[in-house]
Amino acid sequence: FTSKMLRDVPAEKTRQLTVQMMQNPQILAALQERLDGLNGSPSGYIESLPKVVKRRVNALKNLQVKCAHIEAKFYEEVHELERKYAALYQPLFDKRSDIVKAAYEPTDEECEWKADEEEELTVSKQEEMKEKAKLEEEKKDEEKEDPKGIPEFWLTVFKNVDLLSDMLQEHDEPILKHLQDIKVKFSDPGQPMSFTLEFHFEPNEFFTNAMLTKTYKMRSEPDENDPFSFDGPEIMCCTGCTIDWTKGKNVTLKTIKKKQKHKGRGTVRTVTKTVPNDSFFNFFTPPEVPENGELDEDSEAVLAADFEIGHFIRERIVPRAVLYFTGEAIEDDDDDTEVTVYCVQEGEEEADEENDPDYDPKVRPSLTTHIHTL
Ligand SMILES: *[C@@H]1O[C@H](CO)[C@@H](O)[C@H](O)[C@H]1NC(C)=O
Ligand SMILES: *[C@@H]1O[C@H](CO)[C@@H](O)[C@H](O)[C@H]1NC(C)=O
């Protein structure tokens, strides 16, 4: 958006909106992008400056490049800090995992949860009682089945998040029921910046791996050719892992029957071919970024989506999985969208959302990682 968009709004409103917008990192990022876009757009003003002044402007730009390099260092330290704090979160995530997979039964005290004050109140006490009775009933049923831990915890999370459920195929679901934990591991100090998502599975009939991994390599370095575009670390490429499918369980493959006509004889025969099948598990065989960085359009689209998903799992899903399981985190995200709506009133908004590969109301740009736009 441009300042022009604010002009038609009364001053007080403008001020409020501006404050609101400046507090929203997503909008700040968008604004930055627009400003970047102004780079080199001939306003005529700069050209009209006396030579001696233009010369000094160049000096300022050189200072700006130096700033970008210091900023890169700043983000490296942020990464260090994140690693340090990851170690503090880990025992809690481990306990979460233990509860989910029934390795640990939480105590009564640990299970006490005070419901939201707003939610209680009168709405209808009766209904509540009925609900309670019903729940009691269901509980008895459950006790017969004796569920272990929290069944289908991660599968439910996947289903609740559009970004992930879009990848999910029906045949993936029975497999993801065996997913017991997702962990984020950061690269060691002194190593090139990266993070790995570890998907931990219980023993299952589909593959023999206990863990599937996906590693995202990042770069926190201003691009020499375009230093002013630097805006923190970017994901540059990713690598998956080999899945050791048991025979006949490879859901990323399907066999199709094809009719083949013999050119000379005109006879028709049916051949079976194996072709790739849609599946979440293709996530573990992402397209490779070749040395020269050239990618075909399809791979580019796959990778752009992949980076976004990897980033989202790391930034949002793993830290607050339970809220995606219950759906609470998803409602929060809707609130964010409302703020965004304000500042895109000028009719361009649709094009903007679609054209901006970073745009996703559910992804709050983090301090530390940006999704590399290929
Ligand atoms: C391929 O995908 C289809 C539906 O998308 C699914 O029904 C089928 O089970 C898959 N094939 C294999 C071999 O898993
Ligand atoms: C499973 O299918 C993928 C293609 O989608 C293939 O690359 C891989 O080798 C297959 N794995 C096994 C064990 O058959």
Coordinates of C-alpha atoms and ligand atoms in Angstrom, one line a residue:
F1 CA 0.0 0.0 0.0
T2 CA 1.1 3.6 -0.4
S3 CA 0.6 6.7 1.6
K4 CA -2.0 7.6 -1.1
M5 CA -4.2 5.0 0.4
L6 CA -4.4 6.8 3.7
R7 CA -5.2 10.1 2.3
D8 CA -8.9 9.7 2.1
V9 CA -9.2 8.6 5.7
P10 CA -9.8 11.3 8.4
A11 CA -6.6 12.3 10.2
E12 CA -7.3 10.7 13.6
K13 CA -8.3 7.5 12.0
T14 CA -5.2 7.6 9.9
R15 CA -3.1 8.0 13.0
Q16 CA -4.7 5.1 14.7
L17 CA -4.4 2.9 11.6
T18 CA -0.8 3.8 11.2
V19 CA 0.0 2.9 14.7
Q20 CA -1.9 -0.3 14.4
M21 CA -0.1 -1.1 11.2
M22 CA 3.3 -0.3 12.5
Q23 CA 2.7 -2.7 15.3
N24 CA 2.0 -5.5 12.9
P25 CA 5.2 -7.0 11.6
Q26 CA 3.4 -8.4 8.6
I27 CA 2.4 -5.0 7.4
L28 CA 5.8 -3.5 8.2
A29 CA 7.3 -6.2 6.1
A30 CA 4.8 -5.4 3.3
L31 CA 5.6 -1.7 3.6
Q32 CA 9.3 -2.5 3.4
E33 CA 8.7 -4.4 0.3
R34 CA 6.9 -1.6 -1.4
L35 CA 9.6 0.8 -0.4
D36 CA 12.1 -1.7 -1.9
G37 CA 10.0 -1.6 -5.0
L38 CA 10.5 2.1 -5.2
N39 CA 14.2 1.5 -5.6
G40 CA 15.4 2.9 -8.8
S41 CA 12.0 4.0 -9.9
P42 CA 12.7 7.3 -11.6
S43 CA 11.2 10.0 -9.5
G44 CA 13.4 12.5 -11.3
Y45 CA 14.2 14.2 -8.1
I46 CA 17.4 12.3 -7.4
E47 CA 18.5 12.8 -11.0
S48 CA 17.9 16.5 -10.7
L49 CA 20.3 16.9 -7.7
P50 CA 23.6 18.6 -8.2
K51 CA 26.5 16.2 -8.9
V52 CA 28.2 16.9 -5.6
V53 CA 25.0 16.0 -3.7
K54 CA 24.4 12.9 -5.7
R55 CA 28.0 11.9 -4.8
R56 CA 27.2 12.2 -1.1
V57 CA 24.0 10.2 -1.5
N58 CA 26.2 7.4 -2.8
A59 CA 28.2 7.7 0.4
L60 CA 24.9 7.2 2.4
K61 CA 24.1 4.1 0.3
N62 CA 27.5 2.6 1.1
L63 CA 26.8 3.2 4.8
Q64 CA 23.5 1.4 4.3
V65 CA 25.2 -1.6 2.8
K66 CA 27.4 -1.7 6.0
C67 CA 24.2 -1.6 8.1
A68 CA 22.9 -4.6 6.2
H69 CA 26.0 -6.6 7.2
I70 CA 25.6 -5.6 10.8
E71 CA 22.0 -6.6 10.6
A72 CA 23.1 -10.0 9.4
K73 CA 25.2 -10.4 12.5
F74 CA 22.3 -9.4 14.6
Y75 CA 20.2 -12.3 13.1
E76 CA 23.0 -14.7 13.7
E77 CA 22.9 -13.8 17.4
V78 CA 19.1 -14.2 17.3
H79 CA 19.6 -17.7 16.0
E80 CA 22.0 -18.4 18.9
L81 CA 19.5 -17.1 21.3
E82 CA 16.8 -19.3 19.8
R83 CA 19.0 -22.3 20.1
K84 CA 19.5 -21.5 23.8
Y85 CA 15.8 -21.1 24.4
A86 CA 15.0 -24.3 22.4
A87 CA 16.9 -26.2 25.1
L88 CA 14.6 -24.7 27.8
Y89 CA 11.4 -25.6 25.9
Q90 CA 12.5 -29.1 25.1
P91 CA 11.7 -30.8 28.5
L92 CA 8.2 -29.4 28.2
F93 CA 7.8 -30.6 24.6
D94 CA 9.2 -34.0 25.7
K95 CA 6.5 -34.2 28.4
R96 CA 3.9 -33.2 25.8
S97 CA 5.1 -36.1 23.7
D98 CA 5.0 -38.5 26.6
I99 CA 1.4 -37.6 27.4
V100 CA 0.4 -37.9 23.7
K101 CA 1.9 -41.3 23.3
A102 CA 0.8 -42.6 26.7
A103 CA 4.3 -42.9 28.1
Y104 CA 3.2 -40.7 31.0
E105 CA -0.1 -40.3 32.7
P106 CA -0.5 -36.7 33.9
T107 CA -1.6 -36.3 37.6
D108 CA -5.0 -34.8 38.6
E109 CA -3.2 -31.6 39.5
E110 CA -1.5 -31.4 36.1
C111 CA -4.9 -32.0 34.4
E112 CA -6.7 -29.2 36.2
W113 CA -7.7 -26.5 33.8
K114 CA -9.7 -23.4 34.6
A115 CA -12.0 -22.6 31.8
D116 CA -12.1 -19.2 30.3
E117 CA -14.1 -16.8 32.5
E118 CA -16.0 -15.3 29.6
E119 CA -17.2 -18.7 28.5
E120 CA -18.8 -19.8 31.7
L121 CA -21.8 -17.8 32.9
T122 CA -25.4 -18.3 32.4
V123 CA -25.9 -18.9 28.7
S124 CA -27.8 -22.0 29.8
K125 CA -26.9 -23.9 32.8
Q126 CA -29.4 -26.6 31.8
E127 CA -27.6 -27.2 28.5
E128 CA -24.4 -27.5 30.4
M129 CA -25.9 -30.1 32.7
K130 CA -27.2 -32.1 29.8
E131 CA -23.8 -31.8 28.1
K132 CA -22.2 -33.1 31.3
A133 CA -24.4 -36.1 31.5
K134 CA -23.7 -36.8 27.8
L135 CA -20.0 -36.5 28.4
E136 CA -20.2 -38.9 31.3
E137 CA -22.0 -41.4 29.1
E138 CA -19.3 -41.0 26.4
K139 CA -16.6 -41.4 29.0
K140 CA -18.0 -44.7 30.0
D141 CA -17.9 -45.7 26.4
E142 CA -14.4 -44.5 26.1
E143 CA -13.4 -46.4 29.1
K144 CA -14.5 -49.6 27.4
E145 CA -12.2 -48.8 24.5
D146 CA -9.5 -47.5 26.8
P147 CA -7.8 -44.9 24.5
K148 CA -4.1 -44.5 25.0
G149 CA -2.7 -41.1 25.4
I150 CA -4.2 -38.6 23.0
P151 CA -5.2 -40.6 19.9
E152 CA -4.6 -39.0 16.5
F153 CA -3.1 -35.9 18.1
W154 CA -0.8 -34.9 15.3
L155 CA -3.2 -36.1 12.6
T156 CA -5.8 -33.8 14.0
V157 CA -3.4 -30.9 14.1
F158 CA -2.6 -31.6 10.4
K159 CA -6.3 -31.6 9.6
N160 CA -6.9 -28.4 11.4
V161 CA -4.3 -26.4 9.6
D162 CA -5.2 -25.5 6.0
L163 CA -1.6 -25.3 4.9
L164 CA -1.0 -28.9 6.0
S165 CA -4.4 -30.4 5.3
D166 CA -4.1 -29.3 1.6
M167 CA -1.2 -31.8 1.3
L168 CA -3.0 -34.5 3.1
Q169 CA -4.5 -37.4 1.1
E170 CA -6.9 -39.9 2.4
H171 CA -4.3 -42.6 2.2
D172 CA -1.9 -40.6 4.3
E173 CA -4.2 -40.5 7.3
P174 CA -3.7 -44.0 8.6
I175 CA 0.0 -43.4 8.4
L176 CA -0.1 -40.1 10.3
K177 CA -2.0 -41.8 13.1
H178 CA 1.3 -43.2 14.0
L179 CA 3.1 -39.8 14.2
Q180 CA 4.0 -39.3 17.8
D181 CA 6.1 -36.1 17.8
I182 CA 7.6 -33.4 15.7
K183 CA 10.8 -31.9 16.9
V184 CA 12.8 -28.9 15.7
K185 CA 16.6 -29.2 15.9
F186 CA 18.8 -26.2 15.2
S187 CA 22.2 -26.4 13.6
D188 CA 25.2 -26.5 16.0
P189 CA 27.1 -23.3 16.8
G190 CA 29.6 -22.4 14.1
Q191 CA 27.8 -24.6 11.5
P192 CA 25.9 -23.0 8.6
M193 CA 22.5 -21.9 9.8
S194 CA 19.8 -24.5 9.4
F195 CA 17.0 -26.3 11.2
T196 CA 15.7 -29.8 11.0
L197 CA 12.2 -31.0 11.5
E198 CA 12.1 -34.5 13.0
F199 CA 8.9 -36.5 12.5
H200 CA 8.9 -39.4 15.1
F201 CA 6.7 -42.4 14.3
E202 CA 5.8 -45.4 16.4
P203 CA 6.4 -48.8 14.8
N204 CA 4.0 -49.2 12.0
E205 CA 3.1 -51.3 9.0
F206 CA 4.0 -48.7 6.4
F207 CA 7.7 -48.0 6.8
T208 CA 10.6 -49.1 9.0
N209 CA 11.9 -45.6 9.7
A210 CA 11.4 -44.5 13.3
M211 CA 12.0 -40.9 12.2
L212 CA 11.6 -38.9 9.0
T213 CA 13.6 -35.7 8.7
K214 CA 13.5 -32.5 6.7
T215 CA 16.3 -30.0 6.9
Y216 CA 16.1 -26.4 5.8
K217 CA 19.3 -24.5 5.1
M218 CA 19.3 -20.8 5.7
R219 CA 21.4 -17.9 4.7
S220 CA 21.8 -14.7 6.8
E221 CA 23.9 -12.6 4.5
P222 CA 23.0 -9.7 2.3
D223 CA 23.0 -10.5 -1.4
E224 CA 26.0 -8.8 -3.0
N225 CA 24.0 -7.8 -6.0
D226 CA 21.0 -6.5 -4.0
P227 CA 22.1 -5.7 -0.4
F228 CA 19.2 -3.5 0.3
S229 CA 16.7 -6.4 0.0
F230 CA 18.2 -8.0 3.1
D231 CA 15.6 -8.6 5.7
G232 CA 16.9 -11.4 7.9
P233 CA 17.7 -15.0 7.2
E234 CA 16.1 -16.8 4.3
I235 CA 15.5 -20.4 3.7
M236 CA 17.6 -21.3 0.7
C237 CA 17.1 -25.0 0.1
C238 CA 15.9 -28.2 1.8
T239 CA 16.6 -31.9 1.9
G240 CA 14.4 -34.8 2.9
C241 CA 15.1 -38.4 3.7
T242 CA 14.7 -41.8 2.2
I243 CA 11.5 -43.5 3.4
D244 CA 11.9 -47.3 3.7
W245 CA 8.4 -48.3 2.7
T246 CA 7.3 -51.8 3.4
K247 CA 6.3 -53.7 0.3
G248 CA 3.2 -52.4 -1.3
K249 CA 2.8 -49.5 1.1
N250 CA 4.5 -46.8 -0.8
V251 CA 1.7 -44.3 -1.0
T252 CA 3.8 -41.9 -3.1
L253 CA 3.6 -44.4 -5.9
K254 CA 0.6 -45.7 -7.8
T255 CA 0.3 -48.2 -10.5
I256 CA -1.8 -47.3 -13.5
K257 CA -3.0 -49.4 -16.4
K258 CA -2.3 -48.0 -19.8
K259 CA -3.5 -49.1 -23.2
Q260 CA -0.7 -49.3 -25.7
K261 CA -1.3 -49.5 -29.4
H262 CA 1.3 -51.3 -31.5
K263 CA 2.0 -48.9 -34.4
G264 CA 2.7 -51.5 -37.0
R265 CA 0.2 -54.3 -36.1
G266 CA -2.5 -52.1 -34.6
T267 CA -2.8 -54.5 -31.7
V268 CA -3.7 -53.1 -28.3
R269 CA -2.2 -54.3 -25.1
T270 CA -2.5 -53.1 -21.5
V271 CA 0.7 -52.3 -19.6
T272 CA 1.0 -51.3 -15.9
K273 CA 3.2 -48.4 -15.0
T274 CA 4.1 -46.9 -11.7
V275 CA 3.7 -43.1 -11.5
P276 CA 4.0 -40.6 -8.6
N277 CA 0.9 -40.3 -6.4
D278 CA -0.2 -37.3 -4.4
S279 CA 0.8 -37.7 -0.8
F280 CA 2.0 -35.7 2.2
F281 CA 5.0 -38.0 2.2
N282 CA 6.3 -36.3 -1.0
F283 CA 7.3 -33.6 1.5
F284 CA 10.3 -35.8 2.2
T285 CA 11.5 -35.7 -1.4
P286 CA 11.5 -32.0 -2.3
P287 CA 12.9 -30.9 -5.7
E288 CA 16.6 -30.2 -5.5
V289 CA 17.9 -26.7 -6.2
P290 CA 20.5 -27.1 -8.9
E291 CA 23.9 -25.4 -8.5
N292 CA 23.0 -22.7 -11.0
G293 CA 19.8 -22.0 -9.1
E294 CA 17.6 -22.5 -12.2
L295 CA 14.4 -24.3 -11.5
D296 CA 11.4 -25.1 -13.7
E297 CA 8.2 -23.5 -12.8
D298 CA 6.6 -26.6 -11.1
S299 CA 9.6 -27.2 -8.9
E300 CA 9.7 -23.5 -8.0
A301 CA 6.0 -23.6 -6.9
V302 CA 6.5 -26.8 -5.0
L303 CA 9.6 -25.4 -3.2
A304 CA 8.0 -22.0 -2.4
A305 CA 5.1 -23.9 -0.8
D306 CA 7.5 -26.3 0.9
F307 CA 9.5 -23.5 2.5
E308 CA 6.3 -21.9 3.8
I309 CA 5.2 -25.2 5.3
G310 CA 8.6 -25.9 6.9
H311 CA 8.7 -22.4 8.4
F312 CA 5.1 -22.7 9.6
I313 CA 5.7 -26.1 11.3
R314 CA 8.8 -24.7 13.0
E315 CA 7.4 -21.3 14.0
R316 CA 3.9 -22.1 14.9
I317 CA 2.9 -25.8 15.0
V318 CA 5.7 -27.3 17.1
P319 CA 5.7 -24.5 19.7
R320 CA 1.9 -24.6 20.3
A321 CA 0.7 -27.9 18.9
V322 CA -2.1 -28.3 21.5
L323 CA -3.7 -25.1 20.4
Y324 CA -3.8 -26.3 16.8
F325 CA -5.3 -29.6 18.1
T326 CA -8.1 -27.8 19.9
G327 CA -8.4 -25.2 17.2
E328 CA -7.7 -22.2 19.5
A329 CA -4.6 -21.1 17.6
I330 CA -6.6 -21.1 14.4
E331 CA -9.1 -18.6 15.8
D332 CA -6.3 -16.3 16.9
D333 CA -5.0 -16.3 13.4
D334 CA -8.3 -15.1 12.1
D335 CA -8.0 -12.1 14.4
D336 CA -4.8 -11.2 12.7
T337 CA -6.5 -11.2 9.3
E338 CA -8.9 -8.5 10.4
V339 CA -6.1 -6.0 11.1
T340 CA -4.7 -6.7 7.7
V341 CA -7.9 -6.1 6.0
Y342 CA -7.9 -2.4 7.0
C343 CA -5.0 -1.3 5.0
V344 CA -5.8 -2.9 1.7
Q345 CA -9.1 -1.2 1.1
E346 CA -8.1 0.2 -2.3
G347 CA -9.3 -2.7 -4.4
E348 CA -5.9 -4.1 -5.1
E349 CA -6.0 -6.4 -2.2
E350 CA -6.9 -9.5 -4.0
A351 CA -4.1 -9.2 -6.5
D352 CA -1.8 -8.4 -3.6
E353 CA -2.6 -11.4 -1.6
E354 CA -2.2 -13.7 -4.6
N355 CA 0.9 -12.1 -5.9
D356 CA 2.7 -11.9 -2.6
P357 CA 4.2 -15.2 -2.0
D358 CA 4.8 -14.3 1.6
Y359 CA 1.2 -13.4 2.2
D360 CA -0.5 -15.8 4.5
P361 CA -2.6 -14.5 7.4
K362 CA -1.5 -17.6 9.3
V363 CA 2.2 -16.9 8.9
R364 CA 3.4 -14.2 11.1
P365 CA 6.8 -13.3 9.8
S366 CA 9.2 -14.3 12.4
L367 CA 12.1 -12.2 13.6
T368 CA 14.4 -14.8 12.3
T369 CA 13.4 -16.6 9.1
H370 CA 11.9 -15.3 5.9
I371 CA 10.7 -17.5 3.2
H372 CA 12.9 -17.2 0.3
T373 CA 11.1 -16.1 -2.7
L374 CA 12.5 -18.1 -5.5
Ligands
LIG1 C1 -2.9 -43.0 -4.9 O1 -3.8 -42.0 -4.6 C2 -5.2 -42.5 -4.5 C3 -6.1 -41.3 -4.3 O2 -5.4 -40.1 -4.4 C4 -5.3 -43.5 -3.4 O3 -6.7 -44.0 -3.4 C5 -4.4 -44.6 -3.6 O4 -4.5 -45.5 -2.5 C6 -3.0 -44.2 -3.8 N1 -2.2 -45.3 -4.2 C7 -1.4 -46.0 -3.4 C8 -0.7 -47.1 -4.0 O5 -1.3 -45.7 -2.3
LIG2 C1 8.4 -45.0 -3.2 O1 8.0 -44.1 -4.3 C2 9.0 -43.1 -4.6 C3 8.4 -42.3 -5.8 O2 7.3 -41.6 -5.3 C4 10.3 -43.7 -5.1 O3 11.2 -42.7 -5.4 C5 10.8 -44.6 -4.0 O4 11.9 -45.3 -4.5 C6 9.7 -45.6 -3.6 N1 10.2 -46.4 -2.5 C7 10.1 -47.7 -2.3 C8 10.7 -48.3 -1.1 O5 9.5 -48.4 -3.2

